[in-house]
mmCIF file of C-alpha atoms in Angstrom:
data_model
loop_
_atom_site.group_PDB
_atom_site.id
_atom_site.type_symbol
_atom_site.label_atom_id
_atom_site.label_comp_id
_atom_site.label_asym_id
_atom_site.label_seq_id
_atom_site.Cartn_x
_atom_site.Cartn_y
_atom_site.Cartn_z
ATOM 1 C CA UNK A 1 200.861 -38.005 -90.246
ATOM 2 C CA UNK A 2 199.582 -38.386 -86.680
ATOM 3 C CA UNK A 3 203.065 -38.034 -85.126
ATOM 4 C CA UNK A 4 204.323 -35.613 -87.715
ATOM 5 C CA UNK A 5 201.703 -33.477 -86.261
ATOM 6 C CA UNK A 6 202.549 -33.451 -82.456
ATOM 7 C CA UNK A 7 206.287 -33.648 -82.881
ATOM 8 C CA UNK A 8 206.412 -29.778 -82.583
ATOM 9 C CA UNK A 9 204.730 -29.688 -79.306
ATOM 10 C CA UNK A 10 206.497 -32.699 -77.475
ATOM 11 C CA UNK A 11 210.061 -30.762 -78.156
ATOM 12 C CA UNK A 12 208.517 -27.155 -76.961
ATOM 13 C CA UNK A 13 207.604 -29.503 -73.751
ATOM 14 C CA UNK A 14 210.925 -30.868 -73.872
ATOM 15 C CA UNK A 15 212.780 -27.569 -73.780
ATOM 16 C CA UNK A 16 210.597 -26.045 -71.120
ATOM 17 C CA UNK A 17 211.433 -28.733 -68.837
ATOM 18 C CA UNK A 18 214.762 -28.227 -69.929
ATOM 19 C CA UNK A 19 214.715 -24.574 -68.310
ATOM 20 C CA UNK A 20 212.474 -25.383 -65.599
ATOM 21 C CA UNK A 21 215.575 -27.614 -64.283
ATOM 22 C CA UNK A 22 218.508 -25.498 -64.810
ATOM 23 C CA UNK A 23 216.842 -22.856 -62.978
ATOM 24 C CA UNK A 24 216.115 -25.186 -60.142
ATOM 25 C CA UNK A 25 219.723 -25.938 -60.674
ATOM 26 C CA UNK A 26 220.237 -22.456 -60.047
ATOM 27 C CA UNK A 27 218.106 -21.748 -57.223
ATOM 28 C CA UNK A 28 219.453 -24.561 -55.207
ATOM 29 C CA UNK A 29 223.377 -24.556 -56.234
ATOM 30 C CA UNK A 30 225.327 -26.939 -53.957
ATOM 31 C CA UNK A 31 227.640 -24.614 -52.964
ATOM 32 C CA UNK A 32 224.344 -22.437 -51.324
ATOM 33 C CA UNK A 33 224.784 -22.015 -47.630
ATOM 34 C CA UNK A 34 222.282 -20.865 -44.635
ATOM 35 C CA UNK A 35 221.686 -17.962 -42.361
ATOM 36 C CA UNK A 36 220.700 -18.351 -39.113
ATOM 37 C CA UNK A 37 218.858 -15.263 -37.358
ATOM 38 C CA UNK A 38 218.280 -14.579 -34.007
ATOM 39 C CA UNK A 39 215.961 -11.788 -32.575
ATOM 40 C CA UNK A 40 217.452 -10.859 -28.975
ATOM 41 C CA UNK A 41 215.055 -7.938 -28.998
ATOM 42 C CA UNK A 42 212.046 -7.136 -27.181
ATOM 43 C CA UNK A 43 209.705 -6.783 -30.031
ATOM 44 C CA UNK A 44 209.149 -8.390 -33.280
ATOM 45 C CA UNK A 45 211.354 -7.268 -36.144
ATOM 46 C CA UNK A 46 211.321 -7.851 -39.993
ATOM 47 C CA UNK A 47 214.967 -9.055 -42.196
ATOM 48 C CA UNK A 48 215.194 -8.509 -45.667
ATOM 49 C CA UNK A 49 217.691 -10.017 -47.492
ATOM 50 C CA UNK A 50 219.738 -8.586 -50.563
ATOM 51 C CA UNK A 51 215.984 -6.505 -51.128
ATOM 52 C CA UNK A 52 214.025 -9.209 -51.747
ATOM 53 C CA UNK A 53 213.501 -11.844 -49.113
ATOM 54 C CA UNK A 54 211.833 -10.807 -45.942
ATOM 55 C CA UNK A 55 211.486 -12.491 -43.176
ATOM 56 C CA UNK A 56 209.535 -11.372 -39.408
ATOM 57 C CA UNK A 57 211.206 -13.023 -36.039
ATOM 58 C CA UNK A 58 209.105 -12.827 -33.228
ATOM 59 C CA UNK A 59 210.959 -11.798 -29.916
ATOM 60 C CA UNK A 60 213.567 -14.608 -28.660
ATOM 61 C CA UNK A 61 213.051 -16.085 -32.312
ATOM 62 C CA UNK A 62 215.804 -18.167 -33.957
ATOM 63 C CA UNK A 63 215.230 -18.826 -37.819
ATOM 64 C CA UNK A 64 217.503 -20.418 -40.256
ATOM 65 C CA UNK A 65 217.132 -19.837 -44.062
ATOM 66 C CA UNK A 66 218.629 -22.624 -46.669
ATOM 67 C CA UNK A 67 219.315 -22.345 -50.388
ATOM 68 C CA UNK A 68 221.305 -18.763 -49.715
ATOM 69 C CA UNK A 69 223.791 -17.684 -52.164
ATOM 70 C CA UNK A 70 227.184 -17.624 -50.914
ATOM 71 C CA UNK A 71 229.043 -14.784 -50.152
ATOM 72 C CA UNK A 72 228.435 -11.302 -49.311
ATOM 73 C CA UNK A 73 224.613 -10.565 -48.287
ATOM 74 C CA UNK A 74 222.682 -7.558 -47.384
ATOM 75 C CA UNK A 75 220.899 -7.364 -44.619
ATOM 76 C CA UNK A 76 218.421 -4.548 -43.747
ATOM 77 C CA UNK A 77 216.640 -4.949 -40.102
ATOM 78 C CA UNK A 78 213.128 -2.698 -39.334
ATOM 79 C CA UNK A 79 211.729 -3.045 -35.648
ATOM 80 C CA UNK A 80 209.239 -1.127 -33.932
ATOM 81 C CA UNK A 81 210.867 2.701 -33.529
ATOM 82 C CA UNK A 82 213.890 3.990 -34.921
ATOM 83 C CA UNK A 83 215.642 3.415 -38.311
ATOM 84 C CA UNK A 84 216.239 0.480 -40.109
ATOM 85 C CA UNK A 85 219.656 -1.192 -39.505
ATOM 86 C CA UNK A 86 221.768 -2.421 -42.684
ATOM 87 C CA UNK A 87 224.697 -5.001 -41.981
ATOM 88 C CA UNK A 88 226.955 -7.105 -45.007
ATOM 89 C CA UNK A 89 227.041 -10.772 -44.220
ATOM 90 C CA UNK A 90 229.274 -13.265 -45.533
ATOM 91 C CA UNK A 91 228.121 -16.412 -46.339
ATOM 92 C CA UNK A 92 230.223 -19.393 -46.999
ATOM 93 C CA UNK A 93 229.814 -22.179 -49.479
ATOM 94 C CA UNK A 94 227.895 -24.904 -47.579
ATOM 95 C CA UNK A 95 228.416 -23.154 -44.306
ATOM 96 C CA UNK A 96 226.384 -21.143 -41.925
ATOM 97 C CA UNK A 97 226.373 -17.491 -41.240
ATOM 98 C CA UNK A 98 224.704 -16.570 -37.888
ATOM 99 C CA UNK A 99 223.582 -13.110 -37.510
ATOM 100 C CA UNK A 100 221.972 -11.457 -34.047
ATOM 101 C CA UNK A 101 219.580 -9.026 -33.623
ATOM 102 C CA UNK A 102 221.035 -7.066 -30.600
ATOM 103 C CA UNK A 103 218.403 -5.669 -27.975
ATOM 104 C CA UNK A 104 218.325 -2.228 -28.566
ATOM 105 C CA UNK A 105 219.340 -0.224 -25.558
ATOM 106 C CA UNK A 106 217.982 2.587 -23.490
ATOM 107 C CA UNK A 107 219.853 4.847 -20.731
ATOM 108 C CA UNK A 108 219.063 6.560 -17.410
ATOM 109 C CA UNK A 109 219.585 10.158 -16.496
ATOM 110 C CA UNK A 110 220.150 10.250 -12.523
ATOM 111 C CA UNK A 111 219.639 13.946 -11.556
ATOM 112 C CA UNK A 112 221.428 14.062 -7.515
ATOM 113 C CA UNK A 113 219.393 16.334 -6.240
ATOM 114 C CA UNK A 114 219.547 14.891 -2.801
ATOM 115 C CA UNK A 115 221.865 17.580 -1.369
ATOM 116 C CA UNK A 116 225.112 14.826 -0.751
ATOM 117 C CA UNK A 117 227.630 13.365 -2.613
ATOM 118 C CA UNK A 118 225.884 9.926 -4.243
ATOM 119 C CA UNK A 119 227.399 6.651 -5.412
ATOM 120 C CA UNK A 120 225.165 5.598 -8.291
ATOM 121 C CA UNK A 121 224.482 1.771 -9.256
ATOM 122 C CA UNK A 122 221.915 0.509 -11.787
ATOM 123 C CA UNK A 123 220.940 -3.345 -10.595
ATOM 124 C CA UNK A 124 224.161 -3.512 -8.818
ATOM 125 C CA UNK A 125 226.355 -2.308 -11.347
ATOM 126 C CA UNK A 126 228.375 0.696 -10.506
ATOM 127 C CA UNK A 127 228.326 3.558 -12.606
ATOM 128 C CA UNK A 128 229.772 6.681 -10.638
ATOM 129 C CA UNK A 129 229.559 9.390 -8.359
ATOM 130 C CA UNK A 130 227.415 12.507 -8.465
ATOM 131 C CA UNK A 131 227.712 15.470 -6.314
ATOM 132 C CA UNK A 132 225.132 17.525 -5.464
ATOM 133 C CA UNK A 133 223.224 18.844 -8.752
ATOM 134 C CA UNK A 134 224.871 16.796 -11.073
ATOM 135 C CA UNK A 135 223.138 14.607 -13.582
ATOM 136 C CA UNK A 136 224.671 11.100 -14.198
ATOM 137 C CA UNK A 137 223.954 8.857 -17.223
ATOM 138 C CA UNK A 138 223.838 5.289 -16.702
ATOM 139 C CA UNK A 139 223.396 4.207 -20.456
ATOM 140 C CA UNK A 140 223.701 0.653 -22.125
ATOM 141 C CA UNK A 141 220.473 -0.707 -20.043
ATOM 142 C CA UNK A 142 218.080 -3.023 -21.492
ATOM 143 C CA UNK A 143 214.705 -2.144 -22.307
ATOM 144 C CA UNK A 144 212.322 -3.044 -19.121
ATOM 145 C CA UNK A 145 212.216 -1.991 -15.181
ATOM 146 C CA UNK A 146 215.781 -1.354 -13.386
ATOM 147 C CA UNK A 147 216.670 -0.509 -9.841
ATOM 148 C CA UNK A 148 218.587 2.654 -8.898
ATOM 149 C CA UNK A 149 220.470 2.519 -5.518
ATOM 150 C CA UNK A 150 222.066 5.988 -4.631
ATOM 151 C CA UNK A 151 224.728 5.638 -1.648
ATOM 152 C CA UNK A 152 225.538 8.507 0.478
ATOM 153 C CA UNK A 153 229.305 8.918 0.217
ATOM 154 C CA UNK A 154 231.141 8.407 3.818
ATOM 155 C CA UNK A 155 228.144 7.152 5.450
ATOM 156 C CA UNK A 156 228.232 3.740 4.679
ATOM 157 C CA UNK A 157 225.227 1.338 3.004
ATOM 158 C CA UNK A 158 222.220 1.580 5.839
ATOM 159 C CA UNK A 159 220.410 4.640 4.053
ATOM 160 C CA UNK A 160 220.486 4.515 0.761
ATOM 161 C CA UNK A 161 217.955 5.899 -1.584
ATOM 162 C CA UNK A 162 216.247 3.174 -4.163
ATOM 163 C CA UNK A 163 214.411 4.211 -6.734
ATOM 164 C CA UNK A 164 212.811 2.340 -9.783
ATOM 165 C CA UNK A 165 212.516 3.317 -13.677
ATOM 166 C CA UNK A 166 211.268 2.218 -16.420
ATOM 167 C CA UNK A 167 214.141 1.788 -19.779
ATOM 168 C CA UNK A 168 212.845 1.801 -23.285
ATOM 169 C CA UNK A 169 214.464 1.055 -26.244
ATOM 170 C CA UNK A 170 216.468 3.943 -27.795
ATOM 171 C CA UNK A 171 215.599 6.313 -25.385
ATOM 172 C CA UNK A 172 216.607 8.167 -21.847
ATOM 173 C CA UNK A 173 214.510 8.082 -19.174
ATOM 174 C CA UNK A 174 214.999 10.555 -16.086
ATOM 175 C CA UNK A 175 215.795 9.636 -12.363
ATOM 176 C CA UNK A 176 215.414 12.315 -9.514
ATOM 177 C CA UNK A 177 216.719 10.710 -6.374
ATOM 178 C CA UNK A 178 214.535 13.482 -3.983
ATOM 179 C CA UNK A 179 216.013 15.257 -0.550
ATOM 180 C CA UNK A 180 218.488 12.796 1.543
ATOM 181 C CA UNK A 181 217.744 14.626 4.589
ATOM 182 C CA UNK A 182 214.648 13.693 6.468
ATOM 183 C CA UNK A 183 212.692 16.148 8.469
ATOM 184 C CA UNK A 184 210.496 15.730 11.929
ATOM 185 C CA UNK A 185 207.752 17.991 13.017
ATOM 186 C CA UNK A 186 207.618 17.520 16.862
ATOM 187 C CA UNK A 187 203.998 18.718 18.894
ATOM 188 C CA UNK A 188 204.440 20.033 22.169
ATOM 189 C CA UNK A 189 202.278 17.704 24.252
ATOM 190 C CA UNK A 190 202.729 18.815 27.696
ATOM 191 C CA UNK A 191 200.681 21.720 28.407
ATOM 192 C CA UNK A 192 203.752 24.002 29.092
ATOM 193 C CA UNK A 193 206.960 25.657 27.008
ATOM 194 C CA UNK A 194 209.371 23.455 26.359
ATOM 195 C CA UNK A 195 212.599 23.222 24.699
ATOM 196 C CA UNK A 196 213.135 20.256 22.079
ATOM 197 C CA UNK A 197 216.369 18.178 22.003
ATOM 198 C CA UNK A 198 216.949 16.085 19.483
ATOM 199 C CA UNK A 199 219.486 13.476 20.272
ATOM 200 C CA UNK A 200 220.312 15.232 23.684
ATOM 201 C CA UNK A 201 221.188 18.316 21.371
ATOM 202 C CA UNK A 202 218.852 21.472 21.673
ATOM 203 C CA UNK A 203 217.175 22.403 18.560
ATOM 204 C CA UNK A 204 214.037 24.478 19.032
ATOM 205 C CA UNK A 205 211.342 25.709 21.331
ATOM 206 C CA UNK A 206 207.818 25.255 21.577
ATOM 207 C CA UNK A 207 204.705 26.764 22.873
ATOM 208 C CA UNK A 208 202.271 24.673 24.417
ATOM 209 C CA UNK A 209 200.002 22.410 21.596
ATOM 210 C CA UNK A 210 202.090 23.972 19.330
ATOM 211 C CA UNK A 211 204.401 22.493 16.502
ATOM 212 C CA UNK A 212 208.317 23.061 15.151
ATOM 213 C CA UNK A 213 209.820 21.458 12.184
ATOM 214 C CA UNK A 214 213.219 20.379 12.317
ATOM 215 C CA UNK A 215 214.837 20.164 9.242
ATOM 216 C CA UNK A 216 218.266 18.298 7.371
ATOM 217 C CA UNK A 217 217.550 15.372 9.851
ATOM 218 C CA UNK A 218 219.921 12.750 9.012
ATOM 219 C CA UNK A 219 218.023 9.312 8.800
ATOM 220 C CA UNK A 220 218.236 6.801 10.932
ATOM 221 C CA UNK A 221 217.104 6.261 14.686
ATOM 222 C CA UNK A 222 216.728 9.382 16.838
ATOM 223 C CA UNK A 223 215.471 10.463 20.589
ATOM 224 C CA UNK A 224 213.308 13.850 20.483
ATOM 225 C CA UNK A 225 212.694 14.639 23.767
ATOM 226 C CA UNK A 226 210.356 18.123 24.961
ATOM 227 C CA UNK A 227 212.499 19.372 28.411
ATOM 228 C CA UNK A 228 211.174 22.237 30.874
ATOM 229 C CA UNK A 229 212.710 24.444 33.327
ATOM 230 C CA UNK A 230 216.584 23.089 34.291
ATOM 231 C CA UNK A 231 216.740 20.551 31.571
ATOM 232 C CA UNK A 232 213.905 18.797 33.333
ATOM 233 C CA UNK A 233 212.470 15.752 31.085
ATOM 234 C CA UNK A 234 209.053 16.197 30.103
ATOM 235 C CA UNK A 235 208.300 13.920 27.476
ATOM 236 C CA UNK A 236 210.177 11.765 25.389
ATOM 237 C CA UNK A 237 209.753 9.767 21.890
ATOM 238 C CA UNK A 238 211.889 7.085 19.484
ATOM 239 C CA UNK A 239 211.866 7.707 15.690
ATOM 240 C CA UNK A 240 212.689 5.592 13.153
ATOM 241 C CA UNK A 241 213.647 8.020 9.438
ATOM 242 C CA UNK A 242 213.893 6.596 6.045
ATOM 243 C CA UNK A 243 215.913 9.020 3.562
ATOM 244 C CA UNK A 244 213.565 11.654 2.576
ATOM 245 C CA UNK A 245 210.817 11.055 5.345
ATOM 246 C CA UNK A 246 208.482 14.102 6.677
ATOM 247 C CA UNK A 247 207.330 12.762 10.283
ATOM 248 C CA UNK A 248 205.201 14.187 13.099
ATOM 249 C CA UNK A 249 206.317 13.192 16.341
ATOM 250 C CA UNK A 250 204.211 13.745 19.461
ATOM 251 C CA UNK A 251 206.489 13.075 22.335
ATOM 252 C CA UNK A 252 204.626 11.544 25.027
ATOM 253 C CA UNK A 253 204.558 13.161 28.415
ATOM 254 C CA UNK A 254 205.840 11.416 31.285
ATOM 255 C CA UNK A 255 203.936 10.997 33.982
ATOM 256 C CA UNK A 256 204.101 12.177 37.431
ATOM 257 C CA UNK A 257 205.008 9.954 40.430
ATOM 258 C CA UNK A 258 204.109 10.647 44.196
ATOM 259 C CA UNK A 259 205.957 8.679 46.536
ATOM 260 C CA UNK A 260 204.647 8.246 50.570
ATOM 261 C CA UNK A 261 207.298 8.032 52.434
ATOM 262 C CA UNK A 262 205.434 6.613 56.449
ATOM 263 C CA UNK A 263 208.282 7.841 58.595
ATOM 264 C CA UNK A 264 205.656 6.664 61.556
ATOM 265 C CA UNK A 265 205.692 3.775 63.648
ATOM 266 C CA UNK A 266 201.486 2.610 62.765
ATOM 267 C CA UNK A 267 200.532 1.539 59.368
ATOM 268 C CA UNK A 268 198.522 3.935 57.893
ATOM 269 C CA UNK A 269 195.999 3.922 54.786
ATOM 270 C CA UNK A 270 196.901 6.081 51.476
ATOM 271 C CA UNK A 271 193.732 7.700 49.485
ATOM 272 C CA UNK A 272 194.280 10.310 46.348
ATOM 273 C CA UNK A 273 191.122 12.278 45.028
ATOM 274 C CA UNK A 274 189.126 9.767 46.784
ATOM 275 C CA UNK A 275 190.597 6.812 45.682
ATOM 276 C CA UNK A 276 191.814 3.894 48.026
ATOM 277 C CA UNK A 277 195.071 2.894 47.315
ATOM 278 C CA UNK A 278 196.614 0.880 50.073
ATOM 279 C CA UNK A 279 198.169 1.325 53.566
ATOM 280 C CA UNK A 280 202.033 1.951 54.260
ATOM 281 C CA UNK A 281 202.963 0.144 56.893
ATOM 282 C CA UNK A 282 205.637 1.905 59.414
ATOM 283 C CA UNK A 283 208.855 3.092 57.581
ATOM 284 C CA UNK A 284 207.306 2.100 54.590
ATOM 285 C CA UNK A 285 207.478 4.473 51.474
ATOM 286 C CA UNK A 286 205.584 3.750 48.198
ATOM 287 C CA UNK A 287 205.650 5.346 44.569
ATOM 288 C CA UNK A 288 201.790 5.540 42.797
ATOM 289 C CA UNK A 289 202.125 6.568 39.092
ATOM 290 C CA UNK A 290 198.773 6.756 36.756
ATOM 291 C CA UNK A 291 198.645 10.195 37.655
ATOM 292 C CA UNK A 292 197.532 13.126 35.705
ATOM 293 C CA UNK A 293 199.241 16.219 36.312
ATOM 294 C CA UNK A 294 197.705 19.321 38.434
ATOM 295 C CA UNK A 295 196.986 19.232 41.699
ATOM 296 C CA UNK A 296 195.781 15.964 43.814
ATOM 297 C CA UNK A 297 194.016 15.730 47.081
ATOM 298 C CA UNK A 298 196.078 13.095 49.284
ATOM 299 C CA UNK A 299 194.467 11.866 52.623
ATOM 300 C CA UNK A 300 196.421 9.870 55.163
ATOM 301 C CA UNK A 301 193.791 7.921 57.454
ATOM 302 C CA UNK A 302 195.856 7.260 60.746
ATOM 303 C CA UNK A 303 194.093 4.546 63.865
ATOM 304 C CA UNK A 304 191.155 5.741 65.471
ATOM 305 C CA UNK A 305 189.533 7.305 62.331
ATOM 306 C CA UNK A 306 192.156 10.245 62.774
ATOM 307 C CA UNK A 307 193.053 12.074 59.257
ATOM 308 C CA UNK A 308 195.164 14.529 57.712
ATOM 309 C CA UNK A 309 194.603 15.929 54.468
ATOM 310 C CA UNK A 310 197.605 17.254 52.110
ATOM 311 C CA UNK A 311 197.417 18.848 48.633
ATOM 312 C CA UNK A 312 199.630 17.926 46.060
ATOM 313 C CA UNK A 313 201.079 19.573 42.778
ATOM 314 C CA UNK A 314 202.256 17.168 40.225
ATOM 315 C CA UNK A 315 203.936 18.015 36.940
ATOM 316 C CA UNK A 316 204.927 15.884 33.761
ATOM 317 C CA UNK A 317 208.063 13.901 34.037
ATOM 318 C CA UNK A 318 208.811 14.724 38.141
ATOM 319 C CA UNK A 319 208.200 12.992 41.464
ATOM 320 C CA UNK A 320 206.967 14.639 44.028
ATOM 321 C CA UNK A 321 207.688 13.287 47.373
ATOM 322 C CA UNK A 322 204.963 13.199 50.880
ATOM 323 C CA UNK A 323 206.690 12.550 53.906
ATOM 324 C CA UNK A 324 204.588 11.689 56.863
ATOM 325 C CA UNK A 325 206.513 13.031 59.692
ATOM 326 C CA UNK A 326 206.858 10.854 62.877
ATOM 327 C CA UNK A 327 204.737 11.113 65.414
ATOM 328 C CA UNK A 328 205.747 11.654 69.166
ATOM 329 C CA UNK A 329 207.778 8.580 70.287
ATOM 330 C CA UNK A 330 208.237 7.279 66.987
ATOM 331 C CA UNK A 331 211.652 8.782 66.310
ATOM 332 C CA UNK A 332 213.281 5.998 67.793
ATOM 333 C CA UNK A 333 211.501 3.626 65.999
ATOM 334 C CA UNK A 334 212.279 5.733 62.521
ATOM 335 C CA UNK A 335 215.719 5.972 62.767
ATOM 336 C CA UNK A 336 215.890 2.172 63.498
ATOM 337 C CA UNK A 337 214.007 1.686 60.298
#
């Protein structure tokens, strides 16, 4: 009676392990297969597979998933922005079926606005030339910081213009290279009009303590030079441009020499504006600089505590010359010398 009684229950137990292992059977059919995944992006992403399974991959992640059905899947990708992706893949019977996440890419519009002709290159890959005004797209870049080198066309690699942007994902970001041409604001710093030459070329005039911009300045290494009366040199300077440098230049003034010439047969002793500065022996000549210019108070103390007193003009960038003329029986001696 005892086992009359549970005989009902033991085969309902029976059959539901019965089930329980021919859908395990099912599940886990020898002829499943495997998917490998790879994330190449960026950010994380999330794979669902034929709308059930889903499963996140961290950036750089590699994940492979056993017990898959073979044949034709459906994949369905969702990352950060944008729209989810949908791809069929096939997998075989015991085999693997790799699928890859591409990095999703990003492009840069270069707007030439530097007044040449530009060869464009994104991290040393070429992508074309823009004239002047024309807006380039270098697309297909990876999400993440690039370099953009813009190369005058016909004047070689020296000054290029580099800029940096930033790439994200599914988008265009905007480039504006920025003026080429350099330009140098020169002061007049010599108390007088000048002229300014720029590489021995004349460009502009200036009144004294007074500035001029010169524009469309090619960069590069350049002389500006202030010049007076006759092309005389007043004052001179070396610049160094980068593409798209604004510079103030303040040529510095050359100074005045004086030069004693002693045509004389004695020594005698030089002093300017009170200063002692040596004696000149006979037929010797001598050039003092440290000068300011205007005008200079020269005394020449001869033997005997004789002395003759000259006054002296000096002006930026010239030499003025003091001869002593020979003295009574020297001529002999001079033209000897």
């Amino acid at each position: 009676m005892f086992a009359h009684t549970h005989a009902p229950r033991i085969a309902a137990a029976a059959a539901a392990t019965l089930l329980l292992s021919a859908a395990a059977a099912q599940a886990h059919s020898p002829l499943d297969g495997r998917i490998s995944l790879h994330n190449d992006r960026h950010r994380p992403v999330q794979v669902t597979i034929d709308g059930e399974e889903t499963v996140r991959l961290d950036p750089g992640q590699t994940r492979v998933l056993s017990h898959i059905p073979n044949g034709v899947r459906f994949l369905e990708v969702r990352g950060h922005r944008g729209p989810a992706l949908s791809h069929e893949l096939h997998v075989p019977v015991r085999g693997t079926a790799r699928y890859e996440i591409e990095a999703l890419r990003g492009a840069a519009a270069v707007l030439n606005d530097s007044g040449v002709p530009m060869r464009i290159a994104v991290d040393g890959r070429p992508f074309g030339l823009a004239s002047p005004g024309q807006r380039l797209l270098a697309d297909g870049l990876r999400p993440g910081a690039h370099k953009v080198v813009a190369t005058p066309v016909g004047r070689g690699s020296l000054y290029p213009i580099v800029r940096s942007v930033v790439v994200e994902a599914g988008d265009e970001s905007r480039v504006r290279l920025g003026d080429w041409h350099a330009s140098v604001v020169v002061r007049n710093t010599t108390g007088q009009p000048a002229r300014i030459y720029l590489d021995g070329r004349e460009m502009d005039r200036a009144r004294p303590g007074r500035t001029e911009r010169l524009d469309r300045v090619e960069p590069g290494r350049h002389t500006v030079e202030l010049r007076g009366p006759h092309g005389r040199l007043l004052a001179r300077a070396e610049i160094d441009l980068a593409p798209g440098e604004r510079e103030t230049v303040q040529p510095r003034a050359l100074e005045p020499e004086l030069q004693v010439r002693n045509d004389r047969r004695q020594s005698v002793e030089v002093v300017i504006d009170g200063r002692h500065m040596g004696r000149l022996a006979g037929g010797e000549s001598r050039t003092f600089t440290g000068l300011r210019p205007g005008m200079h108070r020269v005394t020449i103390v001869e033997g005997r505590g004789r002395s003759t007193q000259h006054r002296v003009r000096l002006s930026h960038g010239e030499r003025e010359v003091l001869a002593l003329a020979p003295r009574r029986g020297d001529r002999d001696y001079v033209a000897r010398n």
